[in-house]
Coordinates of C-alpha atoms and ligand atoms in Angstrom, one line a residue:
M23 CA -13.9 -48.1 24.4
P24 CA -12.6 -45.2 21.5
K25 CA -13.6 -42.0 22.3
P26 CA -15.7 -40.0 20.2
Y27 CA -14.6 -37.8 17.4
S28 CA -15.3 -34.3 18.9
A29 CA -14.0 -35.7 22.5
M30 CA -10.8 -36.7 21.1
M31 CA -10.4 -33.2 19.4
D32 CA -11.4 -31.2 22.4
E33 CA -8.4 -33.5 24.2
I34 CA -6.0 -32.9 21.6
N35 CA -7.0 -28.8 21.1
G36 CA -6.6 -28.6 24.8
R37 CA -3.1 -30.3 25.3
L38 CA -1.8 -28.4 21.9
K39 CA -2.9 -25.2 23.3
G40 CA -0.1 -22.3 23.7
K41 CA 2.9 -25.1 22.8
V42 CA 4.8 -24.0 19.9
G43 CA 7.9 -25.2 18.5
D44 CA 9.6 -28.1 19.8
D45 CA 7.3 -28.6 22.8
R46 CA 4.6 -29.0 20.4
A47 CA 6.2 -31.2 18.0
K48 CA 6.8 -33.4 21.5
E49 CA 3.3 -33.6 22.4
I50 CA 2.1 -34.6 18.7
R51 CA 4.5 -37.3 18.7
L52 CA 3.2 -38.2 22.1
L53 CA -0.7 -38.2 20.9
L54 CA 0.2 -40.1 17.8
K55 CA 1.6 -42.7 20.0
E56 CA -1.4 -42.6 22.6
I57 CA -4.1 -42.8 19.6
Q58 CA -3.9 -46.4 19.1
F59 CA -6.7 -46.8 16.0
D60 CA -5.6 -45.6 13.0
V61 CA -9.3 -45.9 10.7
G62 CA -12.2 -43.7 10.3
D63 CA -12.1 -40.4 12.2
Y64 CA -8.8 -41.8 14.1
R65 CA -7.1 -42.0 10.9
K66 CA -8.3 -38.2 9.8
I67 CA -7.2 -36.7 13.2
K68 CA -3.7 -38.8 13.1
D69 CA -3.1 -38.1 9.2
K70 CA -3.8 -34.0 10.3
L71 CA -1.5 -34.6 13.2
R72 CA 1.1 -35.9 11.1
R73 CA 0.8 -33.0 8.6
E74 CA 1.3 -30.5 11.5
L75 CA 4.2 -32.5 13.0
K76 CA 6.2 -32.2 9.3
E77 CA 5.5 -29.0 9.2
I78 CA 6.7 -28.3 12.7
E79 CA 9.9 -30.1 11.9
T80 CA 10.7 -28.5 9.1
V81 CA 10.6 -25.1 10.7
E82 CA 12.8 -26.5 13.5
Q83 CA 14.9 -27.8 11.0
A84 CA 15.3 -24.8 8.9
K85 CA 16.1 -22.8 12.4
K86 CA 18.9 -25.1 13.5
A87 CA 20.5 -25.3 10.2
S88 CA 20.9 -21.6 9.9
R89 CA 21.8 -21.2 13.3
K90 CA 24.6 -23.7 12.4
T91 CA 25.8 -21.4 9.4
G92 CA 26.3 -18.6 11.6
H93 CA 28.3 -16.2 9.1
T94 CA 26.4 -16.3 5.8
K95 CA 28.6 -15.7 3.0
K96 CA 25.8 -14.9 0.3
E97 CA 25.9 -12.3 -1.9
T98 CA 22.6 -12.0 -2.9
P99 CA 20.4 -10.9 -0.1
Q100 CA 16.7 -12.2 -0.3
F101 CA 13.7 -9.6 0.7
V102 CA 10.6 -11.9 1.3
V103 CA 7.4 -9.6 0.4
I104 CA 4.6 -9.7 2.8
G105 CA 1.4 -8.2 3.2
A106 CA -2.3 -8.5 3.9
A107 CA -4.7 -9.9 0.8
N108 CA -4.5 -7.1 -1.9
S109 CA -1.9 -4.8 -0.9
G110 CA 0.1 -4.6 -4.0
K111 CA 2.6 -7.3 -3.4
S112 CA 2.7 -8.6 -6.9
T113 CA 2.4 -5.3 -8.4
L114 CA 5.4 -3.9 -6.4
I115 CA 7.8 -7.1 -7.4
N116 CA 6.2 -6.8 -11.1
N117 CA 7.5 -3.1 -11.5
L118 CA 10.7 -3.9 -9.5
C119 CA 12.0 -6.8 -11.3
G120 CA 10.0 -6.6 -14.4
T121 CA 8.5 -10.0 -13.6
D122 CA 4.8 -10.6 -14.8
F123 CA 3.4 -12.0 -11.7
L124 CA -1.0 -12.6 -11.4
V125 CA -2.1 -9.1 -10.3
A126 CA -5.6 -9.3 -9.6
D127 CA -8.6 -7.5 -7.8
Y128 CA -9.8 -10.7 -5.9
P129 CA -7.6 -11.5 -2.7
Y130 CA -5.5 -14.5 -2.2
T131 CA -4.4 -15.1 -5.8
T132 CA -0.5 -15.9 -5.1
T133 CA -0.9 -19.4 -3.4
E134 CA 2.7 -20.2 -3.6
P135 CA 6.1 -18.2 -3.3
Q136 CA 6.8 -16.0 -6.4
Y137 CA 10.2 -15.4 -6.9
G138 CA 11.8 -11.9 -8.9
A139 CA 15.4 -10.8 -9.1
L140 CA 16.8 -7.2 -9.6
K141 CA 20.1 -5.6 -9.6
H142 CA 20.7 -2.1 -8.6
D143 CA 23.6 0.1 -7.2
K144 CA 25.9 -3.0 -8.4
V145 CA 23.9 -5.3 -5.6
N146 CA 21.9 -8.4 -6.6
F147 CA 18.7 -9.1 -4.5
Q148 CA 16.1 -11.7 -4.7
L149 CA 12.7 -11.0 -3.8
V150 CA 9.9 -13.5 -2.7
E151 CA 6.2 -13.1 -2.7
L152 CA 4.6 -14.8 0.3
P153 CA 0.8 -15.6 0.1
A154 CA -1.3 -13.2 1.9
I155 CA -1.2 -12.7 5.4
Y156 CA -4.5 -12.9 7.5
E157 CA -5.3 -13.7 11.0
G158 CA -3.6 -17.1 12.3
C159 CA -2.1 -17.6 8.3
W160 CA 0.7 -20.0 10.0
D161 CA -1.2 -21.6 13.2
G162 CA -1.5 -24.5 11.0
D163 CA 0.6 -25.1 7.9
K164 CA 4.4 -23.8 8.7
S165 CA 6.2 -23.7 5.5
H166 CA 5.5 -20.0 4.6
L167 CA 6.6 -19.3 7.8
A168 CA 9.9 -21.4 7.6
I169 CA 10.9 -19.3 4.5
I170 CA 10.5 -16.1 6.7
H171 CA 12.7 -17.5 9.4
S172 CA 15.4 -18.3 6.9
T173 CA 15.2 -15.3 4.9
D174 CA 17.6 -12.4 5.1
C175 CA 15.1 -9.3 5.3
L176 CA 11.2 -8.5 4.9
L177 CA 9.6 -5.9 3.1
I178 CA 6.6 -5.3 4.6
L179 CA 3.5 -4.1 2.5
G180 CA 0.2 -2.4 3.3
R181 CA -2.7 -0.3 2.1
S182 CA -4.0 0.8 5.8
I183 CA -2.6 1.0 9.3
K184 CA -5.1 -2.3 9.8
D185 CA -3.0 -4.1 7.1
F186 CA 0.4 -3.1 8.8
K187 CA -1.3 -4.0 12.3
L188 CA -2.3 -7.4 11.3
V189 CA 1.2 -8.3 9.6
L190 CA 3.3 -7.2 12.8
A191 CA 0.8 -8.5 15.1
E192 CA 1.2 -11.7 13.2
L193 CA 5.1 -11.7 13.0
K194 CA 4.9 -10.9 16.6
K195 CA 3.0 -13.9 17.5
N196 CA 5.2 -15.8 15.9
N197 CA 8.6 -14.8 17.6
I198 CA 9.9 -12.7 14.8
H199 CA 11.0 -9.4 15.7
V200 CA 12.0 -7.0 13.2
K201 CA 14.8 -4.2 12.8
S202 CA 15.7 -1.5 10.5
E203 CA 19.0 -3.1 9.4
R204 CA 21.2 -5.9 9.3
M205 CA 23.2 -7.3 12.1
E206 CA 26.7 -6.2 12.3
D207 CA 28.2 -9.3 11.1
G208 CA 25.7 -10.0 8.1
F209 CA 22.2 -11.6 7.9
I210 CA 23.1 -13.7 11.2
Q211 CA 20.1 -15.8 11.9
T212 CA 19.5 -15.3 15.6
N213 CA 16.9 -17.2 18.2
P214 CA 14.4 -15.6 18.9
R215 CA 14.7 -14.5 15.1
T216 CA 15.3 -10.9 14.2
I217 CA 15.0 -9.6 11.0
P218 CA 16.1 -6.4 9.0
A219 CA 13.0 -5.0 7.5
F220 CA 11.4 -2.3 6.1
I221 CA 7.9 -1.0 5.1
V222 CA 6.4 0.1 2.2
Y223 CA 2.9 1.9 2.0
D224 CA 0.3 3.5 -0.6
K225 CA 0.5 7.2 -0.7
K226 CA -3.3 7.0 0.7
L227 CA -2.0 5.6 4.2
E228 CA -3.8 8.3 6.5
V229 CA -1.4 8.3 9.3
M230 CA 2.4 7.0 10.0
L231 CA 3.4 4.0 12.0
S232 CA 5.9 4.2 14.8
T233 CA 7.9 1.1 14.2
G234 CA 11.3 2.4 13.7
L235 CA 11.5 1.0 10.6
K236 CA 12.1 2.8 7.6
M237 CA 9.0 3.6 5.4
V238 CA 8.8 4.3 1.7
S239 CA 5.9 5.0 -0.2
N240 CA 5.1 2.4 -3.4
E241 CA 5.1 5.1 -5.9
D242 CA 8.7 5.6 -5.3
L243 CA 10.3 2.7 -6.8
E244 CA 13.8 4.4 -6.7
T245 CA 13.8 4.9 -3.3
V246 CA 12.4 1.4 -2.3
R247 CA 15.5 0.0 -4.6
N248 CA 17.8 2.5 -2.8
T249 CA 16.4 1.4 0.8
M250 CA 16.8 -2.1 0.2
V251 CA 20.6 -0.9 -0.1
E252 CA 20.3 1.0 2.9
V253 CA 18.8 -2.0 5.0
T254 CA 21.2 -4.5 4.0
K255 CA 24.5 -2.1 3.7
P256 CA 26.5 -4.0 1.5
V257 CA 30.2 -3.3 1.0
R258 CA 31.5 -3.2 -2.4
I259 CA 35.2 -4.0 -3.1
F260 CA 36.4 -3.4 -6.4
T261 CA 39.6 -5.4 -7.6
M262 CA 42.2 -4.1 -9.6
D263 CA 44.6 -5.6 -11.7
S264 CA 48.5 -5.0 -12.0
F265 CA 47.6 -2.6 -14.8
N266 CA 45.2 -0.2 -12.8
K267 CA 42.3 -1.7 -14.6
I268 CA 39.3 -1.6 -12.2
E269 CA 36.7 -4.7 -12.7
D270 CA 33.2 -3.4 -13.7
F271 CA 31.4 -5.3 -10.8
P272 CA 32.4 -5.5 -7.2
I273 CA 32.9 -8.5 -4.9
V274 CA 29.8 -7.8 -2.2
F275 CA 29.9 -8.5 1.4
F276 CA 27.6 -7.7 4.1
K277 CA 29.2 -7.2 6.9
D278 CA 31.0 -4.2 8.9
Q279 CA 34.9 -4.2 10.0
L280 CA 35.6 -6.1 6.5
T281 CA 39.5 -6.6 6.2
I282 CA 41.9 -7.5 3.3
K283 CA 41.8 -10.9 4.7
D284 CA 38.1 -11.1 3.8
V285 CA 38.6 -10.0 0.4
T286 CA 41.7 -12.6 0.2
K287 CA 39.7 -15.5 1.4
K288 CA 36.9 -14.7 -1.1
I289 CA 39.4 -14.7 -3.7
G290 CA 40.7 -18.2 -3.1
K291 CA 41.6 -21.0 -0.9
G292 CA 45.3 -20.8 0.2
K293 CA 45.6 -17.4 -0.8
V294 CA 46.0 -16.0 2.7
E295 CA 48.7 -18.3 3.5
I296 CA 50.7 -16.4 0.6
F297 CA 49.3 -12.8 0.8
K298 CA 52.3 -10.5 0.3
D299 CA 50.8 -6.8 0.5
A300 CA 48.0 -4.9 -1.1
I301 CA 47.4 -1.2 -2.6
V302 CA 44.2 0.2 -1.9
L303 CA 42.4 3.0 -3.6
E304 CA 40.3 4.6 -1.1
G305 CA 36.8 5.2 -2.0
G306 CA 37.3 4.4 -5.6
S307 CA 39.4 5.4 -8.6
N308 CA 40.5 8.8 -7.4
G309 CA 41.2 8.1 -3.8
R310 CA 44.1 8.1 -1.9
R311 CA 46.6 5.4 -2.8
K312 CA 48.1 3.4 0.2
R313 CA 50.2 0.2 0.3
V314 CA 48.6 -1.8 3.4
G315 CA 48.7 -5.1 5.6
I316 CA 46.2 -7.9 5.5
S317 CA 44.3 -6.8 8.4
Y318 CA 43.4 -3.2 7.0
E319 CA 39.8 -2.6 7.1
L320 CA 38.0 -1.8 4.4
A321 CA 35.0 0.3 3.5
D322 CA 32.5 0.7 0.9
G323 CA 33.7 1.4 -2.6
D324 CA 37.4 0.6 -1.9
V325 CA 39.2 -0.6 -5.0
V326 CA 41.9 -3.2 -3.6
H327 CA 45.1 -4.7 -5.7
L328 CA 46.3 -7.7 -3.9
T329 CA 50.3 -9.2 -4.3
F330 CA 51.3 -12.4 -3.3
N331 CA 54.2 -14.2 -2.5
K332 CA 55.8 -16.7 -4.9
Ligands
LIG409 N1 -5.0 1.9 -5.0 C1 -3.7 0.9 -5.3 N2 -4.1 -0.3 -6.0 C2 -3.1 -1.1 -5.8 C3 -1.7 -0.6 -5.7 N3 -0.9 -2.0 -6.0 C4 -1.6 -3.0 -6.5 N4 -2.8 -2.4 -6.6 C5 -4.1 -3.2 -7.1 O1 -4.6 -3.9 -5.7 C6 -5.0 -5.3 -6.4 C7 -4.2 -6.2 -6.0 O2 -2.8 -6.5 -6.3 P1 -1.7 -7.3 -6.3 O3 -0.6 -6.9 -6.6 O4 -2.0 -8.6 -7.0 O5 -1.7 -7.7 -4.8 P2 -1.2 -8.6 -3.9 O6 -2.3 -9.8 -3.3 O7 -0.8 -8.3 -2.5 O8 -0.2 -9.3 -4.5 C8 -4.9 -5.3 -8.2 O9 -6.0 -4.7 -8.5 C9 -3.9 -3.8 -8.2 O10 -4.2 -3.1 -9.4 C10 -1.7 0.5 -4.9 O11 -0.3 0.9 -4.7 N5 -2.7 1.2 -5.0
LIG410 MG1 0.2 -11.6 -5.4

């Protein structure tokens, strides 16, 4: 005799309680096998379980894929902008990127992620607005959580301490930790996930938070842009031709201990094998000029000219 709907939901909720990630997926697969009927209420329950399973699989796949990549080669760090409803996410992105997202007085205006781009200090950034965060917002649908998992940085917005507490609690609940700047090696995707982040607050915020994260007022857009640079710590390397002409746009790296070898690799496949030597202008066009080898360590703003054998 099949169980009634409510009894079945109780059993399912009991069995899934406290289970997350792969464990939860495993239990759902078991449940799907065990529930033999696939009509009426059973169909509804199974569809719900199938949907959730798919969402969990999406997140887990994103996690695994990002773990495999290790060092990212990207030149455009992505900031996901998160915050409670009406915390000014769309307004901030519009102001920073010159986009035209819908800004509205009523909450939950943004139901799909929205994208914007900006360039500051010769670094490109991508901004993504996620729909408003509320308590338990990622308990069911995991697709937005997957976006957070695979992003490089977070920009956390709020108008009150309550807003921030909510966002920080939801992140914590979902095993996402925040830190004040990127990892030494770039935007490495760790497990559990630690993401560089900073906070943008409304000037009316009465007290400060002690999160260890940088905090910037939403009225000070220039500082918001500068903080995006500080958090991601770009190493901008300018190349120079044989006539001492320096390129306007740098090659941008996001890792510490960058060497001439990294730049050589970036310039082309097989270039490391034919590398001869390099001229470096330390810190820019007026910097000290020196001839260096392939393992020479570069710093932000250095100018290089590479020479190859052949
Ligand atoms: N007081 C105040 N209102 C703001 C600020 N930023 C946006 N708003 C207003 O708050 C409402 C929601 O803004 P919106 O950018 O759509 O917030 P979102 O839901 O987080 O994307 C709109 O009426 C905005 O005009 C701010 O910094 N301070
Ligand atoms: Mg919005």
